[in-house]
Short mmCIF file of C-alpha atoms and ligand atoms in Angstrom, two decimals:
data_model
loop_
_atom_site.label_atom_id
_atom_site.label_comp_id
_atom_site.label_asym_id
_atom_site.label_seq_id
_atom_site.Cartn_x
_atom_site.Cartn_y
_atom_site.Cartn_z
CA UNK A 10 43.02 -46.57 29.33
CA UNK A 11 42.33 -46.59 33.03
CA UNK A 12 40.25 -43.74 34.92
CA UNK A 13 41.79 -43.17 38.20
CA UNK A 14 39.68 -41.40 41.16
CA UNK A 15 41.26 -38.47 42.45
CA UNK A 16 39.94 -36.68 44.59
CA UNK A 17 36.42 -35.52 46.06
CA UNK A 18 36.14 -32.14 47.55
CA UNK A 19 32.39 -31.59 48.34
CA UNK A 20 28.80 -33.48 48.79
CA UNK A 21 26.03 -33.33 49.50
CA UNK A 22 23.69 -36.31 49.02
CA UNK A 23 21.32 -36.81 49.81
CA UNK A 24 19.67 -39.38 47.75
CA UNK A 25 22.21 -42.60 48.53
CA UNK A 26 23.70 -43.65 45.88
CA UNK A 27 22.76 -40.30 43.73
CA UNK A 28 24.95 -37.53 45.00
CA UNK A 29 23.17 -33.66 45.21
CA UNK A 30 25.46 -30.25 45.87
CA UNK A 31 28.76 -32.69 44.92
CA UNK A 32 32.15 -31.67 42.97
CA UNK A 33 33.86 -34.51 41.96
CA UNK A 34 37.30 -35.00 39.70
CA UNK A 35 38.34 -38.00 37.92
CA UNK A 36 41.63 -38.84 35.35
CA UNK A 37 42.22 -40.91 32.17
CA UNK A 38 45.01 -40.08 30.20
CA UNK A 39 43.06 -37.17 28.06
CA UNK A 40 40.91 -35.18 29.99
CA UNK A 41 39.10 -34.87 33.33
CA UNK A 42 35.50 -34.23 34.10
CA UNK A 43 35.09 -31.52 36.60
CA UNK A 44 31.62 -31.42 37.85
CA UNK A 45 30.27 -29.21 40.41
CA UNK A 46 25.91 -30.02 40.80
CA UNK A 47 24.20 -27.00 43.62
CA UNK A 48 20.57 -25.93 44.16
CA UNK A 49 19.23 -22.81 45.89
CA UNK A 50 15.79 -22.50 47.47
CA UNK A 51 16.93 -18.39 46.28
CA UNK A 52 15.46 -15.47 48.59
CA UNK A 53 12.16 -15.49 48.04
CA UNK A 54 10.12 -19.40 48.70
CA UNK A 55 10.60 -21.88 51.32
CA UNK A 56 9.94 -24.75 48.96
CA UNK A 57 12.57 -25.80 46.53
CA UNK A 58 11.59 -26.70 44.25
CA UNK A 59 13.76 -27.75 41.31
CA UNK A 60 16.31 -31.06 42.18
CA UNK A 61 18.88 -31.80 40.36
CA UNK A 62 21.55 -34.88 40.61
CA UNK A 63 25.12 -35.65 38.77
CA UNK A 64 26.16 -39.66 39.12
CA UNK A 65 29.15 -40.76 37.75
CA UNK A 66 29.83 -44.34 37.95
CA UNK A 67 32.24 -46.12 40.14
CA UNK A 68 31.71 -49.40 38.43
CA UNK A 69 33.91 -49.54 35.70
CA UNK A 70 31.77 -52.01 33.47
CA UNK A 71 28.61 -48.87 33.70
CA UNK A 72 30.81 -45.48 33.33
CA UNK A 73 31.76 -47.43 29.74
CA UNK A 74 28.06 -48.71 28.75
CA UNK A 75 26.82 -45.21 29.93
CA UNK A 76 29.12 -42.51 31.35
CA UNK A 77 28.64 -39.54 33.33
CA UNK A 78 25.25 -38.60 33.34
CA UNK A 79 23.82 -34.64 34.81
CA UNK A 80 19.83 -33.42 35.56
CA UNK A 81 17.81 -30.60 35.97
CA UNK A 82 14.17 -30.62 37.22
CA UNK A 83 12.17 -27.89 38.11
CA UNK A 84 9.13 -29.08 39.22
CA UNK A 85 6.11 -27.64 39.42
CA UNK A 86 2.29 -27.58 40.63
CA UNK A 87 0.72 -26.48 44.10
CA UNK A 88 2.75 -26.76 47.69
CA UNK A 89 5.75 -28.86 47.63
CA UNK A 90 4.49 -31.11 44.79
CA UNK A 91 7.26 -29.42 42.32
CA UNK A 92 9.43 -30.68 44.55
CA UNK A 93 7.74 -34.52 44.14
CA UNK A 94 7.74 -34.46 40.73
CA UNK A 95 11.43 -33.06 40.26
CA UNK A 96 12.75 -35.63 42.58
CA UNK A 97 10.65 -38.14 40.53
CA UNK A 98 11.96 -37.43 37.29
CA UNK A 99 15.66 -37.67 38.34
CA UNK A 100 15.29 -40.52 40.62
CA UNK A 101 13.99 -42.86 37.58
CA UNK A 102 15.78 -40.77 34.74
CA UNK A 103 19.04 -41.92 36.84
CA UNK A 104 18.26 -45.58 37.68
CA UNK A 105 16.52 -46.48 34.10
CA UNK A 106 19.30 -44.98 32.43
CA UNK A 107 21.95 -46.52 34.01
CA UNK A 108 20.63 -50.14 34.69
CA UNK A 109 18.11 -50.11 30.99
CA UNK A 110 19.29 -52.11 27.69
CA UNK A 111 20.34 -50.48 24.44
CA UNK A 112 22.29 -47.05 23.08
CA UNK A 113 22.40 -44.58 25.78
CA UNK A 114 21.01 -42.37 23.49
CA UNK A 115 17.39 -45.40 23.40
CA UNK A 116 18.12 -46.00 26.98
CA UNK A 117 17.97 -41.93 27.81
CA UNK A 118 14.69 -41.65 25.94
CA UNK A 119 12.80 -45.35 27.76
CA UNK A 120 14.13 -43.15 31.33
CA UNK A 121 12.35 -40.05 30.37
CA UNK A 122 9.59 -42.17 29.33
CA UNK A 123 9.05 -43.79 32.43
CA UNK A 124 9.43 -40.81 34.87
CA UNK A 125 6.78 -38.66 32.55
CA UNK A 126 5.12 -42.12 32.96
CA UNK A 127 5.58 -42.29 37.27
CA UNK A 128 5.03 -38.42 38.09
CA UNK A 129 1.25 -39.30 36.01
CA UNK A 130 1.03 -42.72 37.77
CA UNK A 131 2.01 -40.39 41.80
CA UNK A 132 -0.41 -37.61 40.67
CA UNK A 133 -3.09 -39.82 40.07
CA UNK A 134 -2.90 -41.35 43.31
CA UNK A 135 -2.57 -38.27 46.00
CA UNK A 136 -5.08 -35.23 45.30
CA UNK A 137 -2.70 -32.26 46.68
CA UNK A 138 -0.30 -34.27 44.00
CA UNK A 139 -2.53 -33.57 41.10
CA UNK A 140 -1.11 -31.24 38.13
CA UNK A 141 1.75 -31.94 39.00
CA UNK A 142 5.22 -32.21 36.50
CA UNK A 143 8.43 -31.18 36.02
CA UNK A 144 11.35 -29.75 32.95
CA UNK A 145 13.40 -31.51 32.67
CA UNK A 146 17.36 -31.19 30.79
CA UNK A 147 19.23 -34.18 30.96
CA UNK A 148 23.03 -34.85 29.76
CA UNK A 149 25.73 -38.29 29.44
CA UNK A 150 28.90 -37.48 28.39
CA UNK A 151 29.82 -41.40 27.25
CA UNK A 152 33.74 -40.91 26.25
CA UNK A 153 33.31 -38.30 23.69
CA UNK A 154 29.57 -37.75 23.09
CA UNK A 155 27.21 -35.67 25.13
CA UNK A 156 24.19 -37.24 25.00
CA UNK A 157 20.91 -34.35 25.25
CA UNK A 158 17.68 -34.90 26.13
CA UNK A 159 14.74 -32.17 27.43
CA UNK A 160 11.61 -31.08 27.89
CA UNK A 161 10.81 -27.81 29.23
CA UNK A 162 12.21 -24.41 30.10
CA UNK A 163 15.31 -25.90 31.76
CA UNK A 164 18.19 -25.28 29.82
CA UNK A 165 21.26 -26.45 28.35
CA UNK A 166 24.20 -25.02 27.11
CA UNK A 167 28.22 -25.47 25.84
CA UNK A 168 31.05 -22.94 26.13
CA UNK A 169 33.30 -24.05 23.80
CA UNK A 170 36.10 -22.11 23.10
CA UNK A 171 35.49 -18.88 24.89
CA UNK A 172 31.63 -18.81 23.70
CA UNK A 173 28.28 -20.03 25.15
CA UNK A 174 25.98 -21.90 22.74
CA UNK A 175 22.33 -22.69 24.02
CA UNK A 176 21.94 -27.10 22.84
CA UNK A 177 18.07 -26.33 23.77
CA UNK A 178 15.21 -25.31 23.58
CA UNK A 179 13.29 -23.96 25.80
CA UNK A 180 9.45 -25.05 25.62
CA UNK A 181 7.55 -22.76 26.88
CA UNK A 182 4.92 -20.17 25.94
CA UNK A 183 6.92 -16.91 24.84
CA UNK A 184 9.39 -19.00 22.82
CA UNK A 185 6.31 -20.04 20.20
CA UNK A 186 6.01 -16.92 20.00
CA UNK A 187 9.41 -16.34 19.34
CA UNK A 188 9.36 -18.53 16.42
CA UNK A 189 5.65 -17.53 14.46
CA UNK A 190 7.93 -13.74 14.88
CA UNK A 191 5.01 -12.08 17.64
CA UNK A 192 7.94 -11.32 20.26
CA UNK A 193 11.22 -10.47 19.61
CA UNK A 194 13.12 -12.56 22.46
CA UNK A 195 14.74 -9.08 24.28
CA UNK A 196 10.74 -9.02 24.99
CA UNK A 197 10.49 -12.59 25.52
CA UNK A 198 13.00 -12.45 28.34
CA UNK A 199 10.76 -9.23 30.34
CA UNK A 200 7.28 -11.00 28.93
CA UNK A 201 4.68 -11.98 31.79
CA UNK A 202 3.99 -15.45 30.84
CA UNK A 203 7.14 -16.01 30.80
CA UNK A 204 7.63 -18.98 32.61
CA UNK A 205 4.37 -21.15 31.15
CA UNK A 206 5.56 -24.07 29.73
CA UNK A 207 3.97 -26.10 27.01
CA UNK A 208 5.76 -29.74 27.40
CA UNK A 209 6.45 -30.66 31.09
CA UNK A 210 6.82 -34.39 32.63
CA UNK A 211 4.22 -36.27 34.28
CA UNK A 212 0.72 -33.61 32.50
CA UNK A 213 -0.06 -36.15 29.94
CA UNK A 214 0.67 -39.28 29.22
CA UNK A 215 2.08 -38.57 25.88
CA UNK A 216 5.20 -35.77 26.27
CA UNK A 217 7.80 -34.58 23.05
CA UNK A 218 10.89 -35.57 24.70
CA UNK A 219 13.41 -33.71 22.58
CA UNK A 220 16.36 -35.25 21.60
CA UNK A 221 19.37 -34.16 18.56
CA UNK A 222 19.03 -36.79 15.91
CA UNK A 223 22.81 -37.49 17.11
CA UNK A 224 25.73 -36.92 20.33
CA UNK A 225 26.89 -34.17 19.82
CA UNK A 226 30.75 -34.71 20.02
CA UNK A 227 32.63 -32.76 22.94
CA UNK A 228 35.68 -31.34 22.76
CA UNK A 229 38.29 -31.60 25.61
CA UNK A 230 37.82 -27.48 27.49
CA UNK A 231 34.50 -28.18 27.03
CA UNK A 232 32.48 -26.70 29.66
CA UNK A 233 28.52 -27.76 29.85
CA UNK A 234 25.93 -26.07 31.87
CA UNK A 235 22.65 -27.39 32.91
CA UNK A 236 20.30 -24.80 35.10
CA UNK A 237 16.44 -24.05 35.51
CA UNK A 238 15.25 -20.64 34.81
CA UNK A 239 15.73 -19.78 38.52
CA UNK A 240 19.37 -18.71 36.83
CA UNK A 241 18.59 -17.78 33.31
CA UNK A 242 15.44 -15.74 33.82
CA UNK A 243 17.77 -13.31 36.25
CA UNK A 244 21.22 -14.29 34.74
CA UNK A 245 21.88 -13.30 30.89
CA UNK A 246 22.90 -15.64 28.20
CA UNK A 247 26.75 -12.63 27.89
CA UNK A 248 27.26 -12.85 31.76
CA UNK A 249 26.84 -16.40 31.44
CA UNK A 250 29.20 -16.87 29.03
CA UNK A 251 31.40 -14.66 31.18
CA UNK A 252 31.44 -16.27 34.35
CA UNK A 253 32.30 -19.49 32.72
CA UNK A 254 34.85 -18.34 30.80
CA UNK A 255 36.59 -15.58 33.68
CA UNK A 256 36.39 -19.11 36.85
CA UNK A 257 38.57 -21.84 37.10
CA UNK A 258 36.51 -24.60 38.70
CA UNK A 259 33.05 -25.48 37.81
CA UNK A 260 32.34 -25.21 42.09
CA UNK A 261 33.58 -21.25 41.63
CA UNK A 262 31.33 -20.42 38.24
CA UNK A 263 28.26 -22.34 39.94
CA UNK A 264 28.67 -20.30 43.31
CA UNK A 265 29.60 -16.71 41.00
CA UNK A 266 26.45 -17.45 39.45
CA UNK A 267 24.06 -17.99 42.63
CA UNK A 268 24.71 -15.55 43.86
CA UNK A 269 24.47 -13.63 41.09
CA UNK A 270 21.02 -13.90 40.87
CA UNK A 271 20.63 -14.09 44.03
CA UNK A 272 21.77 -10.30 44.75
CA UNK A 273 19.27 -9.97 41.22
CA UNK A 274 15.76 -11.05 43.95
CA UNK A 275 16.96 -14.63 43.36
CA UNK A 276 12.59 -15.22 43.25
CA UNK A 277 12.42 -18.50 42.08
CA UNK A 278 14.64 -21.57 42.75
CA UNK A 279 18.12 -22.12 41.50
CA UNK A 280 20.17 -25.27 39.67
CA UNK A 281 22.84 -25.30 38.33
CA UNK A 282 24.79 -28.29 37.07
CA UNK A 283 28.21 -26.95 35.75
CA UNK A 284 30.70 -30.28 33.98
CA UNK A 285 34.25 -28.87 32.90
CA UNK A 286 36.34 -31.13 30.73
CA UNK A 287 39.90 -30.13 31.31
CA UNK A 288 42.95 -31.16 30.26
CA UNK A 289 44.75 -33.76 32.73
CA UNK A 290 48.35 -32.47 30.87
CA UNK A 291 47.66 -28.68 29.47
CA UNK A 292 50.47 -28.41 27.45
CA UNK A 293 50.91 -32.73 26.46
CA UNK A 294 48.02 -33.57 25.78
CA UNK A 295 46.10 -30.89 24.22
CA UNK A 296 45.49 -32.48 20.69
CA UNK A 297 45.40 -35.62 21.93
CA UNK A 298 42.78 -37.91 21.73
CA UNK A 299 39.88 -37.88 24.07
CA UNK A 300 40.14 -41.25 25.46
CA UNK A 301 37.23 -44.07 27.16
CA UNK A 302 37.00 -43.95 30.98
CA UNK A 303 36.81 -47.99 31.66
CA UNK A 304 37.63 -48.37 34.75
CA UNK A 305 37.73 -46.05 37.88
CA UNK A 306 39.43 -47.01 41.44
CA UNK A 307 38.10 -45.84 44.31
MN1 MN B 428 12.00 -22.50 38.29
#
């Protein structure tokens, strides 16, 4: 089955072949992937230390082997250093993932490890960057399989059949306390240390990367959402669910979510990636098998 390129509605790429802040559509016989990746500095900060990318290769071979990659990273460490760390993460990961060999899961793990090494190296080479690091959450959609890799407190959610599922666990001090039973989830939401993370890329030569043992099998209608804590700190899961259900496009969803986080103070940078698997023809293909994309024509 051949994918057919539809339209590129919005694009603000400033990252060579990678794009950030855009929406695009592509069609297979079974479903089309519609995505929106947006990052907003918020209301209080001059610098945006978040980075994000959505890569949908035009090369049919690359698309077949590696699929579509979405990454969100939230950098930290001194003035503007976080910006450097998160940018290195998304650039290194997208390059390494697409041009590395092996299965997607192995390639994604190696890409995270390479980003970790690279950030450590750059941090060691410049005084003003020492100690920088970044969270990183990635989703690779290869045909019907979704591969996930995650470090830190950015999140990946899945909306399926109108219900929202959190697919990642925050690597944070408060989540450790929740796990040990010393803090409730509601208390964690308001805890003073809720932004203190226990794992990051670039702060240690060894990093424990969370990856599920096997990929998730996607369904038509699934909506994935990746976000930095600038969103999930201010907007509760039930509200995320409501907005993802109510809105008709990823672009509209991310606009609404950013507006809501900003209306509530927007004290942190906000990055949102929404990736939707939409049936091409809802009545005819609702039960059609998911088809692997093998070619795209620009
Ligand atoms: Mn943040």
